[in-house]
Short mmCIF file of C-alpha atoms in Angstrom, two decimals:
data_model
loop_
_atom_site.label_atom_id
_atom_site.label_comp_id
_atom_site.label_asym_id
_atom_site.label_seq_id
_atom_site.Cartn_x
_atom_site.Cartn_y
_atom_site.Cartn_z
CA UNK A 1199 0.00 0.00 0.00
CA UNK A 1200 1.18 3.52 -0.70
CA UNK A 1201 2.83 5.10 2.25
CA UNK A 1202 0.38 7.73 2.34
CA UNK A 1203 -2.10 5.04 3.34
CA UNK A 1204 0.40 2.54 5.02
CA UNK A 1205 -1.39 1.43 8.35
CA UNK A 1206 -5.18 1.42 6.32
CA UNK A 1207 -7.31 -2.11 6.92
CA UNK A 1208 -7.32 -4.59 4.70
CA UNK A 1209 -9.73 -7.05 3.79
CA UNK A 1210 -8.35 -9.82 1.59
CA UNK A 1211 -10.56 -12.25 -0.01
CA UNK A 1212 -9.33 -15.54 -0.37
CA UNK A 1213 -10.99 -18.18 -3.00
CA UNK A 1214 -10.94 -21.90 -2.24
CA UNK A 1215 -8.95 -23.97 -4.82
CA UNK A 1216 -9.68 -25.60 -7.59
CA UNK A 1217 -12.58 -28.61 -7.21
CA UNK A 1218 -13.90 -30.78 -10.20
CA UNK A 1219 -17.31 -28.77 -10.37
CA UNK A 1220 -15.42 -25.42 -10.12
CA UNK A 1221 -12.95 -26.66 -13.04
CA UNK A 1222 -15.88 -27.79 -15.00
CA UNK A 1223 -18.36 -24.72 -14.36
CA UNK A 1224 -20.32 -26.27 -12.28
CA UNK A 1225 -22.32 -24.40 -9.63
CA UNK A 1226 -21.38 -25.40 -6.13
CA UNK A 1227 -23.10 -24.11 -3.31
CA UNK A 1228 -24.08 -26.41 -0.37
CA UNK A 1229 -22.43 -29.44 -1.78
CA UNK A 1230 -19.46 -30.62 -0.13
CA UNK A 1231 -16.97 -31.12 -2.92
CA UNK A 1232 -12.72 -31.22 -2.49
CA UNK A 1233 -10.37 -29.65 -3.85
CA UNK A 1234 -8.33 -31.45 -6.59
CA UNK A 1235 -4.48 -31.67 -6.18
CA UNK A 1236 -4.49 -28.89 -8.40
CA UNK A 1237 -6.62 -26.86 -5.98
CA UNK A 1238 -4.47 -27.77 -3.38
CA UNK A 1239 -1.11 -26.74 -5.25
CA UNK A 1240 -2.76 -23.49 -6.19
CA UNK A 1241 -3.21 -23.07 -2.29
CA UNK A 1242 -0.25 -24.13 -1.18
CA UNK A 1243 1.59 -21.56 -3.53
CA UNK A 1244 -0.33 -18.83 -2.63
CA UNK A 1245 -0.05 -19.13 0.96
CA UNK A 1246 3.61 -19.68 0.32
CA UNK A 1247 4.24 -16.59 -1.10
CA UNK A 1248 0.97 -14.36 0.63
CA UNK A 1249 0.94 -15.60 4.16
CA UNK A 1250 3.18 -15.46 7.34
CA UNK A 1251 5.38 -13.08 8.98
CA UNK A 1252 6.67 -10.20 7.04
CA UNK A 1253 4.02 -11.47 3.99
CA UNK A 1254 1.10 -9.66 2.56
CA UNK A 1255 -1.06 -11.38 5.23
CA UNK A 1256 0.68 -11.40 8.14
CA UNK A 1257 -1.02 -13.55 11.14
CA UNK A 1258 0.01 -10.72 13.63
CA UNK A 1259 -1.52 -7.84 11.67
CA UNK A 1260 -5.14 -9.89 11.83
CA UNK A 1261 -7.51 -9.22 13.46
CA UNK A 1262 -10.37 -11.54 12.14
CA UNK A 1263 -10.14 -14.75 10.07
CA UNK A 1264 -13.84 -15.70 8.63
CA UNK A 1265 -14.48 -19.03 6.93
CA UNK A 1266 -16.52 -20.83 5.46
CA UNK A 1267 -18.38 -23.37 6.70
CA UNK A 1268 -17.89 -25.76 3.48
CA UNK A 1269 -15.26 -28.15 3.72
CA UNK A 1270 -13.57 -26.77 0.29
CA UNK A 1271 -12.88 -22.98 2.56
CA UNK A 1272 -12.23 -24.58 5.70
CA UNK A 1273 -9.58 -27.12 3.56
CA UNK A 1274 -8.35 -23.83 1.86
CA UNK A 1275 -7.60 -22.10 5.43
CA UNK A 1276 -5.55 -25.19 6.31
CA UNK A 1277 -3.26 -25.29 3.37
CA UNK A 1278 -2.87 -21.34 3.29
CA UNK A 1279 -1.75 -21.15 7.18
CA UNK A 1280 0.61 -22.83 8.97
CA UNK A 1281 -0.52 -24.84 12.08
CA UNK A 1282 1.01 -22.50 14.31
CA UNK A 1283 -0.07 -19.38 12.39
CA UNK A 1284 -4.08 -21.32 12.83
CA UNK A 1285 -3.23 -22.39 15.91
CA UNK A 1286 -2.36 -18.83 17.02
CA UNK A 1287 -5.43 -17.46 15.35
CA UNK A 1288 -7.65 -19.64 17.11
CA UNK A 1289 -6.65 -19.65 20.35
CA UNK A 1290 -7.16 -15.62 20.26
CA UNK A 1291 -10.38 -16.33 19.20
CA UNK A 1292 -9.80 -14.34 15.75
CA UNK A 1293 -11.37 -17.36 13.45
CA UNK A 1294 -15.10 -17.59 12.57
CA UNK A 1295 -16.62 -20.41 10.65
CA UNK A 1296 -19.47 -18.75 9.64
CA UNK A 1297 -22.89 -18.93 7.01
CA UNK A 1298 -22.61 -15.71 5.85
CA UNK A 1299 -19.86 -16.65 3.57
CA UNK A 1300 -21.61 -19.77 2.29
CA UNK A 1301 -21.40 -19.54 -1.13
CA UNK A 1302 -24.80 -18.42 -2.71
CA UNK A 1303 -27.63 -20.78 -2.38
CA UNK A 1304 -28.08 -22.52 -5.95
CA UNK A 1305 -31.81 -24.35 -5.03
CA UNK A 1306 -32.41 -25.89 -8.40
CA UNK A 1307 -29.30 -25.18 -10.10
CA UNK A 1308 -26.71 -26.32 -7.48
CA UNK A 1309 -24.22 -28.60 -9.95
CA UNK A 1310 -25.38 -27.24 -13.13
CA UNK A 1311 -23.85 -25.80 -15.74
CA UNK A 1312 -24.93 -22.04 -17.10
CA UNK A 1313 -26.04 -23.45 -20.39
CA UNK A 1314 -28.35 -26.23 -17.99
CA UNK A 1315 -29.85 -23.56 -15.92
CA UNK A 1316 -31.03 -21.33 -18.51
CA UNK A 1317 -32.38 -24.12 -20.09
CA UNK A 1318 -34.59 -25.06 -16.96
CA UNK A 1319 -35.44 -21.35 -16.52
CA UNK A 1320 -37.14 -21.46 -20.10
CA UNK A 1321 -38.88 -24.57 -19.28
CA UNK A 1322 -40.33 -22.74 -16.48
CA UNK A 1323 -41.25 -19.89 -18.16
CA UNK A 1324 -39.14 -17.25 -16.95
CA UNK A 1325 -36.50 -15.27 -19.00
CA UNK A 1326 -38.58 -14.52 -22.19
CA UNK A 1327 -37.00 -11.12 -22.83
CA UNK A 1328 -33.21 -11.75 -21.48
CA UNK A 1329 -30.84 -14.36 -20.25
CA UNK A 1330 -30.95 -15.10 -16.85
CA UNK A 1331 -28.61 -13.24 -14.70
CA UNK A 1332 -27.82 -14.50 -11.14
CA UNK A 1333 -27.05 -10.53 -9.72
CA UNK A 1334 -30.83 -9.74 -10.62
CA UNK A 1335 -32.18 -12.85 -10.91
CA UNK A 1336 -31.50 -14.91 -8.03
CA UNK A 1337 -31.72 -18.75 -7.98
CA UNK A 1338 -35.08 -21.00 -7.86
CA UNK A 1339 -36.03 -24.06 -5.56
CA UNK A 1340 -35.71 -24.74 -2.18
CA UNK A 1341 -32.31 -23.30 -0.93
CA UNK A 1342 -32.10 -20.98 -4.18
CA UNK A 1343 -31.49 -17.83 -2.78
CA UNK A 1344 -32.79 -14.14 -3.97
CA UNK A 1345 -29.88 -11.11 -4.63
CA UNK A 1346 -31.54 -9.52 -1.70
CA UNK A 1347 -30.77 -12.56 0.56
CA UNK A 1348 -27.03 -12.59 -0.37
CA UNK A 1349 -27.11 -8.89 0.27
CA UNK A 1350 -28.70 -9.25 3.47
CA UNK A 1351 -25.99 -11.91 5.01
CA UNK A 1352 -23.06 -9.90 3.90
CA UNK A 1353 -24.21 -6.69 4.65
CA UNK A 1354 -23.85 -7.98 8.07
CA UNK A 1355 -20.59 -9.21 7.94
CA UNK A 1356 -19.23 -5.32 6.35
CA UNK A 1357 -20.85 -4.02 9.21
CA UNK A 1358 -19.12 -6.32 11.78
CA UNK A 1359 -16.03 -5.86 9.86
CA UNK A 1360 -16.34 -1.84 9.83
CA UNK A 1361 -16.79 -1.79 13.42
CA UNK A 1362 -13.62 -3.63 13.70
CA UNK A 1363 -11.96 -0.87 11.61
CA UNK A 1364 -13.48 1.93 13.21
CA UNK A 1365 -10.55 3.74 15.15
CA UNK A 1366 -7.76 1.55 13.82
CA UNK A 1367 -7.38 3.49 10.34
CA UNK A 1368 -3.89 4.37 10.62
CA UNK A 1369 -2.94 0.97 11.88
CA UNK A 1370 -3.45 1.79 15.74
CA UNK A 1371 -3.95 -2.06 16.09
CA UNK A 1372 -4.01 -5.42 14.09
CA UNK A 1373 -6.96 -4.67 11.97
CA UNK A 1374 -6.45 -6.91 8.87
CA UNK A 1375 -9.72 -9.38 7.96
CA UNK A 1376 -9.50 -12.44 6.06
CA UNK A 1377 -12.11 -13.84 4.25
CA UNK A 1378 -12.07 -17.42 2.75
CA UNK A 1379 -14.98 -18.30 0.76
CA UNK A 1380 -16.17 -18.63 -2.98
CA UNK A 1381 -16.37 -17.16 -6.35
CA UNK A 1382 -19.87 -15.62 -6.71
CA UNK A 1383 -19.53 -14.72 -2.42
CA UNK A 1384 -16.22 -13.29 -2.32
CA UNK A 1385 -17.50 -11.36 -5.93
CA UNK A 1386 -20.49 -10.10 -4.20
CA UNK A 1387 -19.03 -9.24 -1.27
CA UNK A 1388 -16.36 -6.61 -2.96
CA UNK A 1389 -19.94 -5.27 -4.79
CA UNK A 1390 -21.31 -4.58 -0.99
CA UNK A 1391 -18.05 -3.42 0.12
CA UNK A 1392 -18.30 -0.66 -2.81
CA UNK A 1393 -22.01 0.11 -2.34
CA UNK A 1394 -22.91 -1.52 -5.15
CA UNK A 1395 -26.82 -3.07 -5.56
CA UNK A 1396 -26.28 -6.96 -6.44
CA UNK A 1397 -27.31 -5.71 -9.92
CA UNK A 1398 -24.73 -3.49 -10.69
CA UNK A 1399 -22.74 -4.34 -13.76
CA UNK A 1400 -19.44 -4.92 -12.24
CA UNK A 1401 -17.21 -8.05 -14.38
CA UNK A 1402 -14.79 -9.29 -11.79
CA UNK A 1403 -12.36 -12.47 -11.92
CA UNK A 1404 -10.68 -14.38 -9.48
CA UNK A 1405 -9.09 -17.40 -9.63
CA UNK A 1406 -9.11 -20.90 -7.52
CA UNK A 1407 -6.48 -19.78 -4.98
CA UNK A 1408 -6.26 -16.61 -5.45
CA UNK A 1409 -6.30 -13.52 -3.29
CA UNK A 1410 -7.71 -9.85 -3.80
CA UNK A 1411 -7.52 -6.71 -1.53
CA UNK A 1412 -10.18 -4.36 -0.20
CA UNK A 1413 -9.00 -1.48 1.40
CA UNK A 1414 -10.11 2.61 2.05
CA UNK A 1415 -8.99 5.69 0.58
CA UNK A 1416 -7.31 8.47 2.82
CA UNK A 1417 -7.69 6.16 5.98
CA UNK A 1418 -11.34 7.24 5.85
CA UNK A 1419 -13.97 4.35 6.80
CA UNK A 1420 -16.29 6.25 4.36
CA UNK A 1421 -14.10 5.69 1.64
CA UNK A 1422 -14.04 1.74 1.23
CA UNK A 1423 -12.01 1.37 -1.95
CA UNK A 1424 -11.14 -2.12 -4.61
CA UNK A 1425 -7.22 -1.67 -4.25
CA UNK A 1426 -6.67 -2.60 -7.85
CA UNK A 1427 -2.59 -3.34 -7.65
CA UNK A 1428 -0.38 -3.79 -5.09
CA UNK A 1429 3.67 -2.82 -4.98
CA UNK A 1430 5.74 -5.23 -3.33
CA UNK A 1431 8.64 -4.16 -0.70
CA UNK A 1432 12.17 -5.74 -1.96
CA UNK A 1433 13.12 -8.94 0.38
CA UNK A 1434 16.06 -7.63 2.73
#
């Protein structure tokens, strides 16, 4: 981060690896699927060169891990830490398994592909005039959940997060969140984090294993910010 915001919270959203259904477009939601060994490479190297001491995430600058609850994120959290690093984080009480970063509630389409789902849409009569869209759309079925819904649950984790912010903006004390979660979560989250409606026609990508950074402008908690690029100190 630029020194004129060095000390500024971070949030950094950290995607599961790879699993066959995410490889193969699949939607995954509540289903408990691995990760390949490719997933688990991907995480390995990432937390190799992201996490520990001295790293972009460093385990003593955080003050909140949240995971979760699938066995892909909590998998992901294990390969990305080191058992002491968890252990640490754990015993301070700084990691949260929680439902609010499920990953979005597919109902009818969970482990479909796009091309399947719009497909059963049109069966069902819906979508005459445009493709479906999950940001406006939503998902049907039981366990298909509404844009508003996903809103809802994360709107309440930015607000738990802020208030963990609130005070610390020039790096007063370990204020650093980490969130470990999904594709279409971690991609709605940074939409809520912006003040963006679900709707909004943001593209974002990020990869199985990979990591992205939310931030603030001017150390201002009014100014939550999508810190695009990130400069790298030079190793001592």
């Amino acid at each position: 981060m630029p020194d004129k915001d060095a000390g500024t919270p971070r949030v950094f959203l950290y995607r599961h690896g790879e699993t066959e259904w995410s490889k193969s477009g699949r939607y995954t939601g509540t289903s408990e699927i691995e990760l390949t060994q490719d997933g688990v490479n991907q995480v390995l190297a990432s937390g190799k060169i992201l996490v520990g001491a001295g790293k972009l995430i460093d385990p003593a600058k955080v003050a909140r891990v949240f995971v979760s609850p699938r066995s892909r994120a909590v998998h992901t959290f294990q390969l990305a830490f080191t058992e002491a690093d968890r252990q640490a984080l754990t015993d301070a009480g700084k990691v949260d398994r929680t439902e609010r970063l499920a990953e979005w509630g597919y109902g009818l389409y969970e482990g479909l592909l796009t091309k399947e789902i719009r497909a059963l849409r049109k069966e069902h009569g819906l979508d005459g005039e445009r493709a479906w869209d999950i940001w406006a759309d939503g998902c049907e079925g039981e366990g298909g959940e509404s844009p508003q819904q996903v809103t809802d649950r994360i709107d309440s984790l930015i607000e738990e997060i802020r208030a963990l912010h609130q005070g610390n903006m020039h790096g007063e004390n370990p204020s650093d969140v980490v969130l470990i979660a999904h594709g279409h979560t971690l991609r709605a989250f940074t939409k809520r984090w912006l003040g963006y409606p679900m709707e909004f026609p943001l593209s974002m990508m990020l990869e199985p294993g990979a990591v992205g950074v939310l931030s603030y402008q001017h150390h201002s908690i009014e100014e939550p910010a999508f810190l695009v690029g990130y400069g790298f100190p030079l190793e001592k």
